[in-house]
Coordinates of C-alpha atoms in Angstrom, one line a residue:
Chain A
M243 CA 133.6 93.3 -32.7
N244 CA 136.5 91.8 -30.8
R245 CA 139.8 92.1 -32.8
W246 CA 141.2 88.9 -31.3
L247 CA 138.2 86.8 -32.1
P248 CA 138.4 84.9 -35.4
F249 CA 135.5 85.1 -37.9
E250 CA 134.0 81.7 -36.9
W251 CA 134.1 82.6 -33.2
T252 CA 132.5 85.9 -33.8
M253 CA 129.6 84.3 -35.7
A254 CA 129.2 81.5 -33.2
V255 CA 129.1 83.9 -30.2
R256 CA 126.6 86.2 -31.9
F257 CA 124.3 83.3 -33.0
L258 CA 124.3 82.0 -29.5
R259 CA 123.7 85.5 -28.0
E260 CA 120.8 86.2 -30.4
G261 CA 119.0 82.9 -29.6
R262 CA 119.2 83.9 -26.0
L263 CA 116.4 81.9 -24.5
Q264 CA 117.4 78.8 -26.5
T265 CA 121.0 79.2 -25.3
I266 CA 120.0 79.7 -21.7
F267 CA 117.9 76.6 -21.7
I268 CA 120.5 74.3 -23.2
I269 CA 123.2 75.7 -21.0
G270 CA 120.9 75.0 -18.0
G271 CA 120.4 71.4 -19.2
I272 CA 124.2 70.9 -19.7
S273 CA 124.9 72.5 -16.3
I274 CA 122.5 70.1 -14.6
G275 CA 124.1 67.1 -16.3
V276 CA 127.6 68.3 -15.4
A277 CA 126.5 69.0 -11.8
V278 CA 125.2 65.5 -11.5
I279 CA 128.5 64.1 -12.8
V280 CA 130.6 66.3 -10.5
F281 CA 128.4 65.6 -7.5
M282 CA 128.2 61.8 -8.0
S283 CA 131.9 61.5 -8.9
A284 CA 133.1 63.5 -5.9
M285 CA 130.7 61.9 -3.4
L286 CA 131.5 58.4 -4.6
A287 CA 135.3 59.1 -4.5
G288 CA 134.8 60.4 -0.9
L289 CA 132.8 57.4 0.1
Q290 CA 135.2 55.0 -1.5
A291 CA 138.2 56.8 0.0
N292 CA 136.5 56.5 3.4
F293 CA 135.8 52.8 3.0
I294 CA 139.3 52.1 1.7
K295 CA 140.8 54.1 4.5
R296 CA 138.8 52.2 7.1
V297 CA 139.6 48.8 5.6
L298 CA 143.2 49.3 4.5
T299 CA 144.5 51.2 7.5
S300 CA 143.4 48.4 9.8
Q301 CA 144.9 45.5 7.8
P302 CA 147.9 44.9 5.6
Q303 CA 147.4 45.1 1.8
I304 CA 149.4 41.9 1.2
Q305 CA 150.2 39.2 3.7
L306 CA 152.9 36.6 3.2
L307 CA 152.4 33.3 5.0
A308 CA 154.2 30.1 5.3
P309 CA 153.0 27.7 2.6
D310 CA 150.5 25.0 3.5
Q311 CA 152.0 21.7 4.6
V312 CA 151.0 18.9 2.2
A313 CA 151.2 15.2 2.7
R314 CA 152.8 13.4 -0.2
P315 CA 151.3 10.0 -1.3
L316 CA 153.5 7.0 -0.5
R317 CA 155.0 5.7 -3.7
H318 CA 156.0 2.1 -4.2
G319 CA 157.9 2.4 -7.3
A320 CA 158.0 4.4 -10.6
G321 CA 154.4 5.6 -11.2
E322 CA 152.9 3.3 -8.6
I323 CA 151.0 5.0 -5.7
E324 CA 150.5 3.0 -2.6
D325 CA 147.5 5.0 -1.2
A326 CA 145.0 6.6 -3.5
V327 CA 143.4 8.8 -0.8
V328 CA 145.7 11.2 1.0
Q329 CA 144.4 13.0 4.1
R330 CA 145.3 16.6 4.6
P331 CA 147.7 17.0 7.5
S332 CA 146.9 19.3 10.4
Q333 CA 148.6 22.7 10.0
R334 CA 151.2 23.4 12.6
V335 CA 152.1 27.0 13.3
I336 CA 155.4 27.3 11.6
S337 CA 157.8 30.2 10.8
I338 CA 158.3 31.5 7.3
D339 CA 161.6 30.0 6.2
Q340 CA 164.4 32.6 5.8
W341 CA 162.1 35.5 6.5
P342 CA 164.8 38.2 6.9
K343 CA 165.9 37.5 3.4
I344 CA 162.4 37.8 2.0
R345 CA 161.8 41.0 4.0
T346 CA 164.9 42.5 2.4
Q347 CA 163.7 41.5 -1.1
M348 CA 160.3 43.0 -0.4
Q349 CA 161.8 46.3 0.8
A350 CA 163.8 46.5 -2.4
M351 CA 160.6 46.3 -4.6
P352 CA 159.7 49.8 -6.0
E353 CA 155.9 49.1 -5.6
V354 CA 156.3 48.4 -1.9
V355 CA 155.9 51.1 0.7
A356 CA 156.3 49.2 4.0
V357 CA 157.2 45.7 5.2
S358 CA 156.7 44.3 8.7
P359 CA 157.3 40.9 10.1
T360 CA 154.6 39.7 12.4
I361 CA 153.9 36.7 14.6
L362 CA 150.3 35.7 15.1
G363 CA 148.9 33.2 17.7
S364 CA 146.1 32.5 20.1
V365 CA 146.7 33.1 23.8
L366 CA 144.6 33.4 26.9
A367 CA 144.4 36.8 28.6
V368 CA 143.7 36.5 32.3
R369 CA 142.9 39.2 34.8
G370 CA 141.7 38.0 38.2
D371 CA 138.8 35.6 37.6
A372 CA 138.2 36.8 34.0
S373 CA 139.9 35.2 31.1
R374 CA 139.4 35.5 27.4
S375 CA 140.9 33.7 24.4
V376 CA 142.5 36.4 22.2
N377 CA 144.6 36.8 19.0
L378 CA 148.0 38.1 19.9
S379 CA 150.0 39.9 17.2
G380 CA 153.7 40.3 17.9
V381 CA 154.9 43.3 15.8
E382 CA 157.8 45.7 15.3
P383 CA 156.0 49.0 16.1
D384 CA 158.1 51.1 13.8
S385 CA 157.4 49.2 10.6
Y386 CA 154.0 47.7 11.6
F387 CA 152.4 51.1 12.5
K388 CA 153.1 52.2 8.9
I389 CA 150.9 49.4 7.7
V390 CA 148.1 49.3 10.3
K391 CA 147.7 52.7 11.8
V392 CA 147.3 51.5 15.4
P393 CA 148.2 55.0 16.8
D394 CA 145.2 56.4 14.9
Y395 CA 142.8 53.9 16.6
I396 CA 144.1 54.4 20.2
V397 CA 141.3 55.6 22.4
A398 CA 143.1 55.5 25.7
G399 CA 146.8 55.3 26.7
E400 CA 149.4 55.3 24.0
A401 CA 150.7 53.2 21.1
R402 CA 153.8 52.1 23.1
L403 CA 155.1 48.5 22.8
T404 CA 158.1 47.8 24.9
S405 CA 158.8 44.1 25.8
E406 CA 156.5 44.5 28.9
D407 CA 153.6 46.3 27.1
I408 CA 150.4 45.1 25.5
I409 CA 147.8 47.0 23.5
I410 CA 144.3 45.5 23.7
G411 CA 140.9 46.1 22.1
V412 CA 138.3 48.3 23.9
E413 CA 135.8 45.5 24.1
L414 CA 138.4 43.1 25.6
A415 CA 139.3 45.7 28.1
K416 CA 135.7 45.9 29.1
D417 CA 135.4 42.1 29.4
L418 CA 138.5 41.8 31.5
G419 CA 137.7 45.0 33.5
A420 CA 141.1 46.3 32.6
T421 CA 142.3 49.8 31.7
V422 CA 145.5 51.5 30.8
G423 CA 148.3 50.6 33.3
D424 CA 146.7 47.4 34.5
K425 CA 148.6 44.1 34.4
L426 CA 147.4 41.2 32.3
N427 CA 148.5 37.6 32.6
V428 CA 149.0 36.2 29.1
R429 CA 149.2 32.4 28.7
A430 CA 150.1 30.5 25.6
A431 CA 148.8 27.0 24.8
S432 CA 152.3 25.6 25.5
G433 CA 152.0 26.9 29.1
A434 CA 154.4 29.8 28.7
T435 CA 153.2 32.9 30.7
R436 CA 154.1 36.6 30.7
V437 CA 152.7 39.4 32.7
L438 CA 152.3 42.5 30.5
T439 CA 151.1 46.0 31.2
V440 CA 148.2 47.5 29.2
S441 CA 149.8 50.5 27.5
G442 CA 146.8 51.4 25.3
L443 CA 143.3 50.6 24.3
V444 CA 142.4 50.4 20.6
D445 CA 139.1 50.7 18.7
L446 CA 139.3 49.2 15.2
G447 CA 135.6 49.9 14.5
N448 CA 134.4 46.3 14.8
K449 CA 133.1 44.8 18.0
S450 CA 134.2 41.2 17.5
V451 CA 137.7 42.4 16.5
N452 CA 137.9 44.7 19.5
Q453 CA 137.0 41.7 21.7
R454 CA 140.0 39.7 20.5
V455 CA 142.7 42.0 19.3
C456 CA 146.0 42.3 21.2
Y457 CA 149.4 43.8 20.2
A458 CA 152.7 43.0 21.8
A459 CA 156.3 43.5 20.9
L460 CA 157.6 40.9 18.4
R461 CA 160.2 39.4 20.7
T462 CA 157.7 39.1 23.6
A463 CA 155.2 37.3 21.3
Q464 CA 157.9 35.1 19.9
S465 CA 158.9 33.9 23.4
L466 CA 155.3 33.4 24.4
L467 CA 154.3 31.4 21.3
G468 CA 157.5 29.4 21.5
M469 CA 158.9 30.5 18.2
I470 CA 162.1 32.3 19.1
G471 CA 163.4 34.2 16.0
G472 CA 160.4 33.0 13.9
I473 CA 157.5 34.9 12.4
T474 CA 154.2 33.7 10.9
T475 CA 153.5 36.5 8.4
I476 CA 155.1 39.4 6.6
D477 CA 152.8 42.3 6.2
I478 CA 153.2 44.6 3.2
T479 CA 151.6 47.9 1.9
V480 CA 152.0 48.9 -1.7
R481 CA 151.7 52.2 -3.5
D482 CA 148.8 51.2 -5.8
I483 CA 146.3 49.4 -3.7
Y484 CA 144.5 48.1 -6.8
A485 CA 147.7 46.4 -8.0
A486 CA 148.0 44.5 -4.8
E487 CA 146.7 41.2 -6.2
E488 CA 149.0 41.3 -9.2
I489 CA 152.0 42.1 -6.9
A490 CA 151.0 39.3 -4.5
Q491 CA 151.0 36.8 -7.4
R492 CA 154.4 37.9 -8.5
I493 CA 155.8 37.6 -4.9
Q494 CA 154.2 34.1 -4.6
A495 CA 155.7 33.0 -7.9
A496 CA 159.2 34.1 -6.9
N497 CA 159.3 32.9 -3.2
V498 CA 158.3 29.9 -1.1
V499 CA 155.5 31.7 0.5
E500 CA 151.7 32.1 0.1
A501 CA 150.8 35.7 -0.7
D502 CA 147.3 37.0 0.0
S503 CA 146.2 40.4 -1.2
W504 CA 143.4 42.5 0.4
I505 CA 141.6 42.1 -2.9
K506 CA 141.5 38.3 -2.4
T507 CA 140.7 38.4 1.3
N508 CA 138.1 41.1 1.0
A509 CA 136.6 39.9 -2.3
Q510 CA 133.1 41.1 -1.4
F511 CA 134.3 44.6 -0.4
F512 CA 136.3 44.8 -3.6
T513 CA 133.3 43.7 -5.7
A514 CA 131.2 46.4 -4.0
V515 CA 133.9 49.1 -4.9
Q516 CA 134.0 47.8 -8.5
A517 CA 130.2 47.9 -8.7
Q518 CA 130.1 51.4 -7.4
Q519 CA 132.7 52.5 -10.0
N520 CA 130.8 50.8 -12.8
T521 CA 127.5 52.4 -11.7
N522 CA 129.2 55.8 -11.7
T523 CA 130.6 55.2 -15.1
L524 CA 127.2 54.2 -16.5
I525 CA 125.6 57.3 -14.9
R526 CA 128.2 59.5 -16.4
L527 CA 127.8 57.9 -19.8
F528 CA 124.0 58.3 -19.9
V529 CA 124.2 61.9 -18.5
G530 CA 126.8 62.6 -21.2
L531 CA 124.6 61.1 -23.9
S532 CA 121.6 63.1 -22.9
V533 CA 123.7 66.3 -22.8
A534 CA 125.0 65.5 -26.3
F535 CA 121.5 64.9 -27.7
G536 CA 120.4 68.1 -26.1
I537 CA 123.2 70.1 -27.8
A538 CA 122.6 68.4 -31.1
A539 CA 118.9 69.0 -31.0
V540 CA 119.4 72.8 -30.3
L541 CA 122.0 73.1 -33.1
V542 CA 119.8 71.2 -35.6
V543 CA 117.0 73.7 -34.9
S544 CA 119.6 76.6 -35.1
V545 CA 120.8 75.4 -38.6
I546 CA 117.2 75.4 -39.8
Q547 CA 116.6 78.9 -38.3
R548 CA 119.8 80.2 -39.7
S549 CA 119.6 78.7 -43.1
K550 CA 119.1 82.1 -44.8
D551 CA 122.1 83.5 -42.9
I552 CA 124.1 80.5 -44.0
G553 CA 123.0 81.1 -47.6
I554 CA 124.1 84.8 -47.4
L555 CA 127.4 83.9 -45.8
R556 CA 128.1 81.3 -48.6
A557 CA 127.1 83.9 -51.3
M558 CA 129.6 86.4 -49.7
G559 CA 132.4 83.9 -50.1
T560 CA 132.3 82.0 -46.8
S561 CA 133.7 78.5 -47.3
R562 CA 132.0 75.3 -46.2
G563 CA 134.8 74.8 -43.7
Q564 CA 134.1 78.1 -42.1
I565 CA 130.4 77.3 -41.8
L566 CA 131.3 73.9 -40.3
R567 CA 133.5 75.6 -37.7
V568 CA 130.9 78.2 -36.8
F569 CA 128.6 75.4 -35.6
L570 CA 131.3 73.3 -34.1
V571 CA 132.4 76.3 -32.0
Q572 CA 128.8 76.8 -30.9
G573 CA 128.7 73.2 -29.7
G574 CA 132.1 73.4 -27.9
L575 CA 131.1 76.8 -26.3
L576 CA 127.8 75.4 -25.0
G577 CA 129.6 72.4 -23.5
F578 CA 132.3 74.5 -21.9
V579 CA 130.1 77.2 -20.5
G580 CA 127.6 74.6 -19.3
S581 CA 130.5 72.7 -17.6
L582 CA 131.6 75.9 -15.7
F583 CA 128.1 76.5 -14.3
G584 CA 127.6 72.7 -13.8
A585 CA 130.9 72.3 -11.9
A586 CA 129.9 75.2 -9.6
M587 CA 126.5 73.8 -9.0
G588 CA 127.9 70.3 -8.4
A589 CA 130.5 71.6 -5.9
F590 CA 127.8 73.7 -4.1
A591 CA 125.5 70.7 -3.8
L592 CA 128.4 68.5 -2.6
V593 CA 129.4 71.0 0.1
Y594 CA 125.8 71.3 1.2
W595 CA 125.2 67.5 1.3
H596 CA 128.5 67.0 3.1
S597 CA 127.4 69.4 5.9
V598 CA 123.9 67.8 6.1
A599 CA 124.6 64.0 5.7
R600 CA 126.1 62.6 8.9
Q601 CA 126.7 59.2 10.3
A602 CA 124.9 58.0 13.4
D603 CA 127.9 59.1 15.6
G604 CA 127.8 62.6 14.1
T605 CA 131.0 62.2 12.1
E606 CA 131.0 63.0 8.4
L607 CA 129.5 60.4 6.0
F608 CA 132.3 60.9 3.5
P609 CA 135.4 63.2 3.3
L610 CA 134.9 66.2 1.1
I611 CA 137.2 65.6 -1.9
L612 CA 137.1 68.5 -4.5
E613 CA 140.0 67.8 -6.7
R614 CA 140.9 70.3 -9.4
S615 CA 141.5 67.4 -11.8
L616 CA 137.8 66.4 -11.5
F617 CA 136.7 69.9 -12.7
V618 CA 139.3 70.1 -15.5
Y619 CA 138.3 66.6 -16.6
T620 CA 134.6 67.4 -16.6
A621 CA 135.1 70.7 -18.4
M622 CA 137.1 68.9 -21.1
L623 CA 134.6 66.1 -21.4
A624 CA 131.7 68.5 -21.7
T625 CA 133.5 70.6 -24.3
V626 CA 134.4 67.5 -26.4
T627 CA 130.9 66.2 -26.0
G628 CA 129.6 69.6 -27.3
L629 CA 132.0 69.4 -30.3
L630 CA 131.0 65.9 -31.1
A631 CA 127.3 66.6 -30.7
A632 CA 127.7 69.6 -33.0
M633 CA 129.3 67.6 -35.7
A634 CA 126.1 66.4 -37.4
P635 CA 124.3 69.8 -37.4
A636 CA 127.6 71.5 -38.5
V637 CA 128.0 69.1 -41.5
R638 CA 124.4 69.7 -42.4
A639 CA 125.0 73.5 -42.3
A640 CA 128.1 73.3 -44.4
K641 CA 126.4 71.1 -47.0
L642 CA 123.5 73.5 -47.4
D643 CA 123.0 74.6 -51.0
P644 CA 123.2 78.4 -50.9
V645 CA 120.5 78.8 -53.5
V646 CA 118.0 76.7 -51.5
A647 CA 119.1 78.3 -48.3
I648 CA 118.6 81.9 -49.5
R649 CA 115.2 81.0 -51.0
G650 CA 114.4 79.5 -47.5
Chain B
M148 CA 137.1 91.4 -75.5
A149 CA 139.6 92.7 -73.0
S150 CA 137.0 94.6 -71.0
E151 CA 134.6 91.6 -70.8
I152 CA 133.7 90.6 -67.2
L153 CA 131.2 87.9 -67.9
R154 CA 130.5 85.6 -70.8
L155 CA 127.9 82.8 -71.1
E156 CA 128.2 80.4 -74.1
N157 CA 125.2 78.2 -74.8
V158 CA 124.4 77.8 -71.1
C159 CA 121.6 75.3 -70.3
K160 CA 120.2 74.4 -66.9
A161 CA 118.0 71.4 -66.2
Y162 CA 116.7 70.0 -62.9
N163 CA 116.1 66.3 -62.1
V164 CA 118.4 65.3 -64.9
G165 CA 117.8 61.7 -66.0
L166 CA 114.5 61.5 -64.1
P167 CA 111.0 61.4 -65.7
T168 CA 110.5 64.8 -64.0
E169 CA 113.5 66.4 -65.8
T170 CA 112.8 70.1 -66.5
E171 CA 115.0 72.3 -68.6
V172 CA 114.9 75.9 -67.3
L173 CA 117.5 77.6 -69.4
H174 CA 118.0 76.8 -73.1
G175 CA 121.3 77.8 -74.7
I176 CA 121.9 81.2 -73.1
D177 CA 124.5 83.4 -74.7
L178 CA 125.4 86.6 -72.9
E179 CA 128.3 89.0 -72.4
L180 CA 128.7 91.8 -69.9
D181 CA 131.5 94.4 -70.2
H182 CA 133.3 96.1 -67.4
G183 CA 131.3 99.1 -66.2
E184 CA 128.1 98.0 -67.9
F185 CA 124.7 98.3 -66.2
L186 CA 122.5 95.6 -67.5
A187 CA 118.8 95.0 -66.8
L188 CA 117.5 91.5 -66.9
I189 CA 113.7 91.4 -67.3
G190 CA 111.1 88.8 -68.0
P191 CA 108.0 87.3 -66.5
S192 CA 108.0 85.2 -63.4
G193 CA 109.3 81.6 -64.0
S194 CA 111.1 82.6 -67.1
G195 CA 114.5 81.6 -65.6
K196 CA 115.9 85.0 -64.5
S197 CA 116.8 83.9 -61.0
T198 CA 118.3 80.6 -62.2
L199 CA 120.4 82.6 -64.6
L200 CA 121.5 84.9 -61.9
N201 CA 122.4 82.0 -59.6
I202 CA 124.6 80.5 -62.3
V203 CA 126.3 83.9 -63.1
G204 CA 126.8 84.3 -59.3
L205 CA 128.5 80.9 -59.0
L206 CA 125.8 79.7 -56.6
D207 CA 124.7 77.1 -59.1
R208 CA 126.4 75.3 -62.0
P209 CA 125.1 75.0 -65.6
T210 CA 124.1 71.6 -66.9
S211 CA 126.0 72.4 -70.1
G212 CA 127.6 75.3 -71.8
R213 CA 130.5 77.6 -70.6
L214 CA 130.6 80.3 -68.0
L215 CA 133.6 82.6 -68.1
I216 CA 134.3 85.2 -65.4
K217 CA 137.0 87.6 -66.3
G218 CA 138.0 85.2 -69.0
Q219 CA 138.3 82.2 -66.7
D220 CA 136.3 79.1 -67.4
T221 CA 134.6 78.2 -64.2
A222 CA 133.7 74.6 -65.2
A223 CA 137.0 73.1 -64.0
L224 CA 137.0 75.0 -60.7
G225 CA 136.5 73.1 -57.4
D226 CA 134.2 74.2 -54.6
A227 CA 136.9 76.1 -52.7
E228 CA 138.1 77.9 -55.8
I229 CA 134.5 78.8 -56.8
T230 CA 133.9 80.2 -53.3
R231 CA 137.1 82.3 -53.4
L232 CA 136.3 83.6 -56.9
R233 CA 132.7 84.4 -55.8
G234 CA 133.9 86.2 -52.7
H235 CA 136.5 88.3 -54.6
T236 CA 134.7 89.0 -57.8
I237 CA 130.9 89.1 -57.2
G238 CA 128.7 91.1 -54.8
F239 CA 125.1 90.2 -54.2
I240 CA 122.0 92.3 -53.4
F241 CA 118.9 90.3 -52.7
Q242 CA 115.2 91.3 -52.8
Y243 CA 114.5 90.9 -49.1
H244 CA 117.6 92.7 -47.8
L245 CA 118.9 89.6 -46.2
L246 CA 121.1 91.2 -43.7
I247 CA 122.3 89.0 -40.8
S248 CA 120.1 90.1 -37.9
A249 CA 122.6 89.3 -35.1
F250 CA 124.9 92.1 -36.4
T251 CA 124.9 95.8 -36.8
A252 CA 124.9 97.6 -40.1
R253 CA 128.7 98.1 -39.9
E254 CA 129.3 94.5 -39.0
N255 CA 127.1 93.3 -41.9
V256 CA 129.2 95.4 -44.3
M257 CA 132.4 94.0 -42.6
M258 CA 131.2 90.4 -43.0
P259 CA 132.6 89.6 -46.5
M260 CA 136.0 91.0 -45.6
L261 CA 136.0 89.2 -42.3
A262 CA 135.2 85.9 -44.0
D263 CA 138.0 86.5 -46.4
R264 CA 140.7 87.6 -43.9
G265 CA 139.7 85.7 -40.8
F266 CA 140.0 88.5 -38.2
P267 CA 138.6 91.9 -37.8
S268 CA 140.9 94.9 -38.2
A269 CA 140.9 98.7 -38.1
E270 CA 141.3 98.6 -41.9
I271 CA 138.2 96.5 -42.4
E272 CA 136.2 98.7 -40.0
A273 CA 137.3 101.8 -41.8
R274 CA 136.3 100.5 -45.2
A275 CA 132.9 99.5 -43.7
N276 CA 132.4 103.0 -42.3
Y277 CA 133.5 104.5 -45.7
L278 CA 131.0 102.4 -47.6
L279 CA 128.2 103.2 -45.1
G280 CA 129.1 106.9 -45.7
Q281 CA 128.8 106.3 -49.4
V282 CA 125.2 105.0 -49.0
G283 CA 124.4 107.8 -46.5
L284 CA 124.1 105.6 -43.5
E285 CA 127.2 106.5 -41.4
K286 CA 124.9 107.6 -38.5
F287 CA 123.2 104.1 -38.5
A288 CA 126.4 102.1 -38.5
G289 CA 125.8 100.8 -34.9
N290 CA 122.2 99.9 -35.5
L291 CA 121.1 96.3 -35.5
A292 CA 119.8 95.3 -39.0
N293 CA 116.3 94.7 -37.6
N294 CA 116.1 98.3 -36.2
M295 CA 116.4 99.8 -39.7
S296 CA 113.8 100.6 -42.4
G297 CA 113.5 98.5 -45.6
G298 CA 115.2 101.2 -47.6
Q299 CA 118.0 101.6 -45.1
Q300 CA 118.6 97.8 -45.0
Q301 CA 118.8 97.7 -48.8
R302 CA 121.3 100.5 -48.8
V303 CA 123.4 98.5 -46.2
A304 CA 123.1 95.5 -48.6
V305 CA 124.5 97.7 -51.4
A306 CA 127.4 98.7 -49.2
R307 CA 128.0 95.1 -48.2
A308 CA 127.9 94.0 -51.9
L309 CA 130.7 96.5 -52.5
A310 CA 132.8 95.5 -49.5
M311 CA 135.3 93.3 -51.5
N312 CA 135.4 95.9 -54.3
P313 CA 133.9 93.4 -56.7
D314 CA 134.0 93.6 -60.5
L315 CA 130.3 92.6 -60.8
V316 CA 127.3 93.1 -58.6
L317 CA 124.3 90.9 -59.1
A318 CA 121.0 92.5 -57.8
D319 CA 117.9 90.3 -57.7
E320 CA 115.0 92.7 -57.7
P321 CA 116.7 94.9 -55.1
T322 CA 113.8 97.4 -55.2
G323 CA 111.0 94.9 -55.4
N324 CA 110.1 95.3 -51.8
L325 CA 110.5 99.0 -51.5
D326 CA 108.2 102.0 -52.0
T327 CA 108.7 104.1 -55.1
K328 CA 110.8 106.7 -53.3
S329 CA 113.1 104.2 -51.6
A330 CA 113.3 102.1 -54.8
D331 CA 114.4 105.2 -56.8
A332 CA 117.0 106.1 -54.1
V333 CA 118.5 102.6 -54.1
F334 CA 118.6 102.4 -57.9
E335 CA 120.3 105.8 -58.1
L336 CA 122.8 104.7 -55.5
M337 CA 123.7 101.6 -57.6
R338 CA 123.9 103.7 -60.7
Q339 CA 126.3 106.2 -59.0
V340 CA 128.5 103.4 -57.7
N341 CA 128.5 102.0 -61.3
R342 CA 129.5 105.4 -62.7
D343 CA 132.1 106.2 -60.0
S344 CA 133.9 102.9 -59.6
G345 CA 133.2 101.2 -62.9
T346 CA 131.6 98.2 -61.2
S347 CA 129.4 96.2 -63.6
F348 CA 125.8 95.6 -62.5
L349 CA 123.4 92.9 -63.5
L350 CA 120.0 93.9 -62.3
V351 CA 117.0 91.6 -62.3
T352 CA 113.8 93.7 -62.2
H353 CA 110.1 93.7 -63.1
N354 CA 110.2 97.5 -63.0
M355 CA 110.3 98.7 -66.6
D356 CA 111.0 102.3 -65.6
L357 CA 114.2 101.3 -63.8
A358 CA 115.1 98.9 -66.6
R359 CA 114.9 101.7 -69.1
R360 CA 117.4 103.7 -67.1
C361 CA 120.0 100.9 -67.5
D362 CA 122.6 100.7 -70.3
R363 CA 121.1 97.6 -71.8
I364 CA 118.0 95.5 -71.4
I365 CA 118.0 91.7 -71.9
E366 CA 114.6 89.9 -71.8
V367 CA 114.4 86.3 -70.8
V368 CA 111.3 84.4 -71.9
D369 CA 110.8 80.6 -71.3
G370 CA 114.5 80.2 -70.6
R371 CA 115.7 81.9 -73.7
I372 CA 117.0 85.4 -74.4
R373 CA 114.6 87.2 -76.7
A374 CA 116.4 89.1 -79.4

């Protein structure tokens, strides 16, 4: 008998040990349940991280734009409107008013990680007889590359953007027959023209995007698009990606800008992420419930089997509270031990699945994320589930009339 | 009066009180037991002996009447106090041994002390070994209860009943399930404990030979003590 083990623990461990087959089966059941939770949670976290990484490292999380231009109705006098129908005006490309001040404000926000001014416009990329209409982004590489990880997507050349450089999408390079080091003639709608050198080719993982994407230095793009000193968007990344919409709304309320978060602009993707999380929570809930019912069922049977033992213990001076704790400890122990085996099984299954499941190009389907917190959380959850499941049988055991129990 | 360990005054016990099926099992029992006394309780099956023993052992409460243990009226005591009084004052020996099968003989004897103190200790283990020695089972201390004969198990039960050094041991037909030789050995063991330590015994038995070897015999018939 272990000197460090209290009476209740000694009884609980011995009861579990004596009902060996019963204990092994229920621990097996709990382990499978915990393994499913660990496997599902870790795999979904990996898949989600992968999706989020792909989406959010190729676009800003919040984009500040100049507000829409609106036409005001012509008023004749107080409360009298001349024209009832007001046509929406065409939207000129205009700069964000006082953008350096807004940028400084954004940089001062604790939730914000990086801020970058950008100018966006359509231009014509011409090489020899080939020409393509493309989207030109004029960026400050130092700040912009913290938001969109252009260097990570470079497949040829380098992520260099001097005033004479241009980075273009791989599909555009194919269409124009251009490669790193080639010159491109870039023409704006206004007629302004610059000859830029292809410094790098970028693959953002989407063919239509790769056919139209071009990056140039901010000043180069400003002069091409005829907006010297102006910018069309301020791109922002934040610490908590799921708080992006709330932060965007605050920014819009405090400044004369329109703020769009990635949650708003990628509503379908975000809904898919939420649905995935909800499904995972539901699976966890139902697995947890089946584990709890399994533990409760085993302990209810154990109380019936042990009723004589309980009667003797009560006759010997064991209190109702002690009997209650004997069965609670059994529930907690079953949950905890099951969670240890289950976590190991789940981790093993995850490592195996990670090595087997591959994307078409041979890269991993999801990153292997085995966080310690997941195991600690699962072990705690299983232990608490065990304790809660043991509550009803434990109360039943504690309430047993010793006379009836001894008589059997 | 000073040496009185147990007193029952007009104790009645009824089941299903207030229902059409109300049954009174004990009718006005008066009984005293002194320190060091060895009392035999006899009577036919269904006469109320076991009910009386359960009430005396604080496992059940009388419907009316008073039960005093060492001069203390138990009527006003709550469940926790009753449990404590039972653990410290009364030892039980049951007919069917009723050792806990998951534990060894030594651990079974340690059990009442363990429940009382919370943790095992060298002192508790030493007392269990001493008591097993007293009942002649020191060599079987490490044996699981199920690996012992009926007589051996009952001797372990005697040792367990004495673990908390109780004032009173209640034995419900402790020899009823044993052969004559083992029954005699167990009875002699209890008698010796009674003589050596002054522990009072209340022995329920059908065996008249054993009853005659007790200090006093009380006969219960139809829930009443026959004079």
